[in-house]
PDB file of C-alpha atoms and ligand atoms in Angstrom:
ATOM      1  CA  MET A   1       1.506  24.688  23.570  1.00 61.00           C
ATOM      2  CA  SER A   2       3.011  21.266  23.866  1.00 82.00           C
ATOM      3  CA  ASP A   3       2.463  18.004  22.268  1.00 89.00           C
ATOM      4  CA  SER A   4       2.672  14.676  23.301  1.00 95.00           C
ATOM      5  CA  VAL A   5       1.934  11.301  21.857  1.00 97.00           C
ATOM      6  CA  LYS A   6       0.000   8.483  23.585  1.00 97.00           C
ATOM      7  CA  PRO A   7       0.981   4.852  21.983  1.00 98.00           C
ATOM      8  CA  LEU A   8      -1.964   2.942  20.032  1.00 98.00           C
ATOM      9  CA  TYR A   9       0.355   0.348  18.210  1.00 98.00           C
ATOM     10  CA  SER A  10       3.627  -0.799  19.190  1.00 98.00           C
ATOM     11  CA  GLU A  11       6.368  -1.478  16.652  1.00 98.00           C
ATOM     12  CA  ALA A  12       6.098  -5.111  17.349  1.00 98.00           C
ATOM     13  CA  GLU A  13       2.223  -5.154  16.649  1.00 98.00           C
ATOM     14  CA  ILE A  14       2.652  -3.123  13.636  1.00 98.00           C
ATOM     15  CA  GLY A  15       5.475  -5.672  12.373  1.00 98.00           C
ATOM     16  CA  GLU A  16       3.115  -8.701  12.938  1.00 98.00           C
ATOM     17  CA  ARG A  17       0.222  -6.749  10.960  1.00 98.00           C
ATOM     18  CA  ILE A  18       2.910  -6.201   8.000  1.00 98.00           C
ATOM     19  CA  ILE A  19       3.682  -9.940   7.684  1.00 98.00           C
ATOM     20  CA  ALA A  20       0.159 -10.592   7.712  1.00 98.00           C
ATOM     21  CA  MET A  21      -1.033  -8.157   5.228  1.00 98.00           C
ATOM     22  CA  ALA A  22       1.785  -9.202   2.927  1.00 98.00           C
ATOM     23  CA  LYS A  23       0.696 -12.922   2.991  1.00 98.00           C
ATOM     24  CA  ASP A  24      -2.655 -11.746   2.260  1.00 98.00           C
ATOM     25  CA  ILE A  25      -1.493  -9.576  -0.809  1.00 98.00           C
ATOM     26  CA  ALA A  26       0.451 -12.579  -2.198  1.00 98.00           C
ATOM     27  CA  LYS A  27      -2.501 -14.802  -1.846  1.00 98.00           C
ATOM     28  CA  SER A  28      -3.945 -12.658  -4.864  1.00 96.00           C
ATOM     29  CA  GLY A  29      -1.483 -14.765  -6.965  1.00 96.00           C
ATOM     30  CA  LYS A  30       0.017 -11.958  -8.806  1.00 97.00           C
ATOM     31  CA  LYS A  31       3.954 -12.467  -8.810  1.00 96.00           C
ATOM     32  CA  GLU A  32       4.859  -9.108 -10.156  1.00 98.00           C
ATOM     33  CA  MET A  33       3.504  -5.650  -9.292  1.00 98.00           C
ATOM     34  CA  VAL A  34       3.931  -2.031  -9.358  1.00 98.00           C
ATOM     35  CA  VAL A  35       3.871  -0.352  -5.998  1.00 98.00           C
ATOM     36  CA  VAL A  36       2.948   3.202  -5.869  1.00 98.00           C
ATOM     37  CA  SER A  37       3.932   4.615  -2.694  1.00 98.00           C
ATOM     38  CA  LEU A  38       1.887   8.036  -1.765  1.00 97.00           C
ATOM     39  CA  LEU A  39       4.408  10.473  -0.213  1.00 95.00           C
ATOM     40  CA  LYS A  40       5.187  11.462   2.218  1.00 93.00           C
ATOM     41  CA  GLY A  41       3.157   9.646   4.861  1.00 95.00           C
ATOM     42  CA  SER A  42       3.932   6.119   3.515  1.00 98.00           C
ATOM     43  CA  PHE A  43       7.421   6.043   3.065  1.00 98.00           C
ATOM     44  CA  ILE A  44       8.034   3.716   6.393  1.00 98.00           C
ATOM     45  CA  PHE A  45       4.896   1.681   5.779  1.00 98.00           C
ATOM     46  CA  THR A  46       6.070   0.967   2.182  1.00 98.00           C
ATOM     47  CA  ALA A  47       9.647   0.280   3.169  1.00 98.00           C
ATOM     48  CA  ASP A  48       8.136  -2.430   5.618  1.00 98.00           C
ATOM     49  CA  LEU A  49       5.509  -4.066   3.202  1.00 98.00           C
ATOM     50  CA  VAL A  50       7.718  -3.996   0.044  1.00 98.00           C
ATOM     51  CA  ARG A  51      10.541  -6.320   2.115  1.00 98.00           C
ATOM     52  CA  ALA A  52       7.750  -8.697   3.688  1.00 98.00           C
ATOM     53  CA  LEU A  53       6.376  -8.982   0.111  1.00 98.00           C
ATOM     54  CA  SER A  54       9.862  -9.922  -1.117  1.00 98.00           C
ATOM     55  CA  ASP A  55       9.838 -12.646   1.638  1.00 98.00           C
ATOM     56  CA  CYS A  56       6.665 -13.941   0.171  1.00 98.00           C
ATOM     57  CA  GLY A  57       8.353 -14.304  -3.541  1.00 98.00           C
ATOM     58  CA  VAL A  58       6.491 -11.109  -4.928  1.00 98.00           C
ATOM     59  CA  ARG A  59       8.646  -9.514  -7.420  1.00 98.00           C
ATOM     60  CA  LEU A  60       8.108  -5.591  -7.241  1.00 98.00           C
ATOM     61  CA  GLN A  61       8.896  -2.429  -8.743  1.00 97.00           C
ATOM     62  CA  VAL A  62       8.596   0.637  -6.412  1.00 97.00           C
ATOM     63  CA  GLU A  63       7.461   4.187  -7.352  1.00 97.00           C
ATOM     64  CA  PHE A  64       6.357   7.217  -5.546  1.00 97.00           C
ATOM     65  CA  LEU A  65       3.788   9.807  -6.182  1.00 98.00           C
ATOM     66  CA  GLY A  66       3.572  12.899  -3.762  1.00 96.00           C
ATOM     67  CA  LEU A  67      -0.034  13.955  -3.471  1.00 92.00           C
ATOM     68  CA  SER A  68      -1.207  16.562  -0.806  1.00 84.00           C
ATOM     69  CA  SER A  69      -4.399  17.117   0.475  1.00 75.00           C
ATOM     70  CA  TYR A  70      -3.808  18.317   4.211  1.00 60.00           C
ATOM     71  CA  GLY A  71      -1.222  20.798   4.564  1.00 48.00           C
ATOM     72  CA  ASN A  72      -0.053  21.713   7.897  1.00 44.00           C
ATOM     73  CA  SER A  73      -3.388  21.071   9.542  1.00 50.00           C
ATOM     74  CA  THR A  74      -5.307  18.494  11.306  1.00 50.00           C
ATOM     75  CA  GLN A  75      -8.345  19.459   9.236  1.00 53.00           C
ATOM     76  CA  SER A  76      -8.800  17.892   5.785  1.00 49.00           C
ATOM     77  CA  SER A  77      -9.099  20.153   3.079  1.00 52.00           C
ATOM     78  CA  LYS A  78     -10.866  19.723  -0.016  1.00 66.00           C
ATOM     79  CA  LYS A  79      -8.430  19.364  -2.824  1.00 83.00           C
ATOM     80  CA  VAL A  80      -6.027  16.679  -3.839  1.00 90.00           C
ATOM     81  CA  SER A  81      -2.922  17.648  -6.064  1.00 91.00           C
ATOM     82  CA  ILE A  82       0.005  16.153  -7.621  1.00 95.00           C
ATOM     83  CA  VAL A  83       3.236  17.415  -5.907  1.00 94.00           C
ATOM     84  CA  GLN A  84       5.720  15.085  -7.166  1.00 96.00           C
ATOM     85  CA  ASP A  85       5.110  12.611 -10.118  1.00 97.00           C
ATOM     86  CA  MET A  86       6.082   9.336 -10.786  1.00 94.00           C
ATOM     87  CA  LYS A  87       8.190   8.029 -13.674  1.00 87.00           C
ATOM     88  CA  THR A  88       7.784   4.373 -14.246  1.00 88.00           C
ATOM     89  CA  GLU A  89       5.042   3.319 -17.117  1.00 92.00           C
ATOM     90  CA  ILE A  90       2.248   1.484 -15.591  1.00 97.00           C
ATOM     91  CA  VAL A  91       0.486   0.629 -18.807  1.00 97.00           C
ATOM     92  CA  GLY A  92      -0.988  -2.798 -18.572  1.00 97.00           C
ATOM     93  CA  LYS A  93       0.812  -3.466 -15.305  1.00 98.00           C
ATOM     94  CA  ASP A  94      -0.703  -4.829 -11.735  1.00 98.00           C
ATOM     95  CA  VAL A  95      -0.725  -2.005  -9.334  1.00 98.00           C
ATOM     96  CA  ILE A  96      -0.921  -1.606  -5.699  1.00 98.00           C
ATOM     97  CA  ILE A  97      -1.320   1.839  -4.268  1.00 98.00           C
ATOM     98  CA  MET A  98       0.111   2.268  -0.742  1.00 98.00           C
ATOM     99  CA  ASP A  99      -0.882   4.616   1.730  1.00 98.00           C
ATOM    100  CA  ASP A 100      -0.888   5.486   5.511  1.00 97.00           C
ATOM    101  CA  ILE A 101      -4.320   6.273   6.047  1.00 97.00           C
ATOM    102  CA  LEU A 102      -7.766   5.952   4.646  1.00 96.00           C
ATOM    103  CA  ASP A 103     -10.019   8.973   5.828  1.00 94.00           C
ATOM    104  CA  THR A 104     -12.399  10.868   3.823  1.00 92.00           C
ATOM    105  CA  GLY A 105     -10.892   8.783   0.817  1.00 94.00           C
ATOM    106  CA  ARG A 106      -9.947  11.799  -1.318  1.00 93.00           C
ATOM    107  CA  THR A 107      -6.454  10.881  -1.787  1.00 93.00           C
ATOM    108  CA  LEU A 108      -6.861   7.460  -2.531  1.00 96.00           C
ATOM    109  CA  HIS A 109      -9.961   8.034  -5.152  1.00 96.00           C
ATOM    110  CA  PHE A 110      -7.790  10.799  -6.872  1.00 96.00           C
ATOM    111  CA  ALA A 111      -4.688   8.214  -7.022  1.00 97.00           C
ATOM    112  CA  SER A 112      -6.675   5.369  -7.966  1.00 97.00           C
ATOM    113  CA  ASN A 113      -8.324   7.478 -10.860  1.00 97.00           C
ATOM    114  CA  LEU A 114      -5.342   8.929 -11.957  1.00 97.00           C
ATOM    115  CA  LEU A 115      -3.578   5.497 -12.305  1.00 98.00           C
ATOM    116  CA  ARG A 116      -6.759   3.808 -14.143  1.00 97.00           C
ATOM    117  CA  ASP A 117      -6.349   6.969 -16.565  1.00 97.00           C
ATOM    118  CA  ARG A 118      -3.012   5.806 -17.152  1.00 97.00           C
ATOM    119  CA  GLY A 119      -3.643   2.334 -18.218  1.00 98.00           C
ATOM    120  CA  ALA A 120      -3.015   0.165 -15.302  1.00 98.00           C
ATOM    121  CA  LYS A 121      -4.172  -3.400 -15.712  1.00 98.00           C
ATOM    122  CA  SER A 122      -5.439  -3.469 -12.223  1.00 98.00           C
ATOM    123  CA  ILE A 123      -5.462  -1.466  -9.075  1.00 98.00           C
ATOM    124  CA  SER A 124      -5.207  -2.712  -5.435  1.00 98.00           C
ATOM    125  CA  VAL A 125      -5.018  -0.182  -2.430  1.00 98.00           C
ATOM    126  CA  ALA A 126      -2.914  -1.151   0.812  1.00 98.00           C
ATOM    127  CA  VAL A 127      -3.432   1.028   3.786  1.00 98.00           C
ATOM    128  CA  MET A 128      -1.948   0.922   7.413  1.00 98.00           C
ATOM    129  CA  LEU A 129      -4.670   2.757   8.843  1.00 98.00           C
ATOM    130  CA  GLU A 130      -8.480   3.280   8.076  1.00 97.00           C
ATOM    131  CA  LYS A 131     -10.970   5.478   9.836  1.00 96.00           C
ATOM    132  CA  PRO A 132     -14.268   4.249   9.535  1.00 91.00           C
ATOM    133  CA  GLY A 133     -17.357   6.193   8.787  1.00 86.00           C
ATOM    134  CA  LYS A 134     -15.344   8.947   7.478  1.00 86.00           C
ATOM    135  CA  ARG A 135     -15.665   8.626   3.794  1.00 88.00           C
ATOM    136  CA  VAL A 136     -16.710  11.593   1.768  1.00 89.00           C
ATOM    137  CA  VAL A 137     -15.780   9.770  -1.555  1.00 91.00           C
ATOM    138  CA  SER A 138     -16.654   6.152  -1.974  1.00 90.00           C
ATOM    139  CA  ILE A 139     -13.540   4.047  -1.882  1.00 92.00           C
ATOM    140  CA  ASP A 140     -12.486   0.861  -0.156  1.00 91.00           C
ATOM    141  CA  ALA A 141      -8.892  -0.315   0.685  1.00 97.00           C
ATOM    142  CA  ASP A 142      -8.234  -4.112  -0.265  1.00 98.00           C
ATOM    143  CA  TYR A 143      -5.837  -4.484   2.469  1.00 98.00           C
ATOM    144  CA  ILE A 144      -6.082  -2.720   5.797  1.00 98.00           C
ATOM    145  CA  GLY A 145      -3.570  -2.764   8.705  1.00 98.00           C
ATOM    146  CA  PHE A 146      -5.731  -1.460  11.544  1.00 98.00           C
ATOM    147  CA  THR A 147      -8.979   0.072  11.886  1.00 98.00           C
ATOM    148  CA  ILE A 148      -8.832   3.047  14.283  1.00 97.00           C
ATOM    149  CA  PRO A 149     -11.265   5.783  16.140  1.00 93.00           C
ATOM    150  CA  ASP A 150     -11.498   9.268  14.374  1.00 94.00           C
ATOM    151  CA  ARG A 151      -8.642  10.572  16.420  1.00 95.00           C
ATOM    152  CA  PHE A 152      -5.394  12.066  15.025  1.00 96.00           C
ATOM    153  CA  VAL A 153      -2.598   9.735  14.940  1.00 98.00           C
ATOM    154  CA  VAL A 154       1.298  10.317  14.170  1.00 98.00           C
ATOM    155  CA  GLY A 155       4.382   8.038  13.938  1.00 98.00           C
ATOM    156  CA  TYR A 156       5.314   5.178  11.625  1.00 98.00           C
ATOM    157  CA  GLY A 157       5.308   7.855   8.569  1.00 98.00           C
ATOM    158  CA  LEU A 158       2.149  10.187   9.635  1.00 98.00           C
ATOM    159  CA  ASP A 159       3.128  13.693  10.720  1.00 96.00           C
ATOM    160  CA  TYR A 160       1.784  16.483  12.521  1.00 96.00           C
ATOM    161  CA  ALA A 161       3.172  19.870  10.935  1.00 94.00           C
ATOM    162  CA  GLY A 162       6.149  17.838   9.530  1.00 95.00           C
ATOM    163  CA  PHE A 163       6.996  16.175  12.752  1.00 96.00           C
ATOM    164  CA  TYR A 164       6.647  12.766  14.294  1.00 97.00           C
ATOM    165  CA  ARG A 165       7.116  10.686  11.219  1.00 98.00           C
ATOM    166  CA  GLU A 166      10.086   8.917  12.464  1.00 98.00           C
ATOM    167  CA  LEU A 167       8.385   7.354  15.570  1.00 98.00           C
ATOM    168  CA  PRO A 168       8.607   3.618  15.157  1.00 98.00           C
ATOM    169  CA  PHE A 169       5.130   3.356  16.878  1.00 98.00           C
ATOM    170  CA  ILE A 170       1.595   4.692  15.925  1.00 98.00           C
ATOM    171  CA  GLY A 171       0.153   7.161  18.565  1.00 98.00           C
ATOM    172  CA  VAL A 172      -2.530   9.592  19.155  1.00 98.00           C
ATOM    173  CA  LEU A 173      -1.404  13.069  19.320  1.00 96.00           C
ATOM    174  CA  GLN A 174      -2.553  14.993  22.608  1.00 95.00           C
ATOM    175  CA  GLN A 175      -2.381  18.680  22.405  1.00 89.00           C
ATOM    176  CA  HIS A 176      -2.264  20.353  25.949  1.00 82.00           C
TER     177      HIS A 176
HETATM  178  P1  LIG B 201      -8.236  11.560   3.192  1.00 82.12           P
HETATM  179  O1  LIG B 201      -7.656  12.087   1.477  1.00 82.12           O
HETATM  180  O2  LIG B 201      -8.462   9.912   2.884  1.00 82.12           O
HETATM  181  O3  LIG B 201      -8.745  12.379   3.739  1.00 82.12           O
HETATM  182  O4  LIG B 201      -6.744  11.616   3.648  1.00 82.12           O
HETATM  183  C1  LIG B 201      -5.521  10.901   3.515  1.00 82.12           C
HETATM  184  C2  LIG B 201      -4.606  11.638   3.963  1.00 82.12           C
HETATM  185  O5  LIG B 201      -4.804  12.473   5.160  1.00 82.12           O
HETATM  186  C3  LIG B 201      -3.613  10.538   4.743  1.00 82.12           C
HETATM  187  O6  LIG B 201      -2.677  10.094   3.770  1.00 82.12           O
HETATM  188  C4  LIG B 201      -2.727  11.556   5.857  1.00 82.12           C
HETATM  189  O7  LIG B 201      -1.749  12.269   5.036  1.00 82.12           O
HETATM  190  C5  LIG B 201      -3.571  12.532   6.188  1.00 82.12           C
HETATM  191  N1  LIG B 201      -4.491  11.876   7.303  1.00 82.12           N
HETATM  192  C6  LIG B 201      -5.696  11.702   7.608  1.00 82.12           C
HETATM  193  N2  LIG B 201      -5.997  11.336   9.026  1.00 82.12           N
HETATM  194  C7  LIG B 201      -4.957  11.707   9.365  1.00 82.12           C
HETATM  195  C8  LIG B 201      -4.362  11.306  10.741  1.00 82.12           C
HETATM  196  O8  LIG B 201      -5.105  10.896  11.807  1.00 82.12           O
HETATM  197  N3  LIG B 201      -3.218  11.640  11.107  1.00 82.12           N
HETATM  198  C9  LIG B 201      -2.224  12.229  10.209  1.00 82.12           C
HETATM  199  N4  LIG B 201      -0.773  12.486  10.519  1.00 82.12           N
HETATM  200  N5  LIG B 201      -2.694  12.347   8.933  1.00 82.12           N
HETATM  201  C10 LIG B 201      -3.861  12.241   8.610  1.00 82.12           C
HETATM  202 MG1  LIG B 202      -0.775  10.951   3.145  1.00 82.12          MG
END
């Protein structure tokens, strides 16, 4: 079996969206936030969005939270668990969760409940991608890069069996 990736959004299109998203987030008026980036899929999205937010004058602390729900399969499994916890204290802070893709919503639902329980003052959610009509639990993102059809995508941090995260574009995985 061999895989190929059909481009969906180019590096330049992604770059433009990131700048627009950062401007939207900055419009919230919050001058300081704690970013909680969900590993591993969000590392590239986070790296780009935090620098765009810095250009908009927002001061940030950046944390990483490792959550797992997928394993090595393209099928969503039902349980979310913490595989790497964060260290920064978030009590009373404005938190923004950054994730690669909002699909069933289980991951972001889990993350947002966890951070609320830990005392965040406010929680907003920024995702690079969203698949509509797939939600199993009710959760919405405040900031969305692109809304995509229900296809399995890779690149720009998103993987298939650990591969393709390094692609600078987002594409649909084609299995032959
Ligand atoms: P949810 O918990 O919303 O079902 O799924 C969120 C996680 O599932 C994402 O953070 C991502 O890791 C994974 N996921 C969902 N759809 C896709 C996809 O199309 N491609 C890849 N690579 N991962 C996906
Ligand atoms: Mg993920």
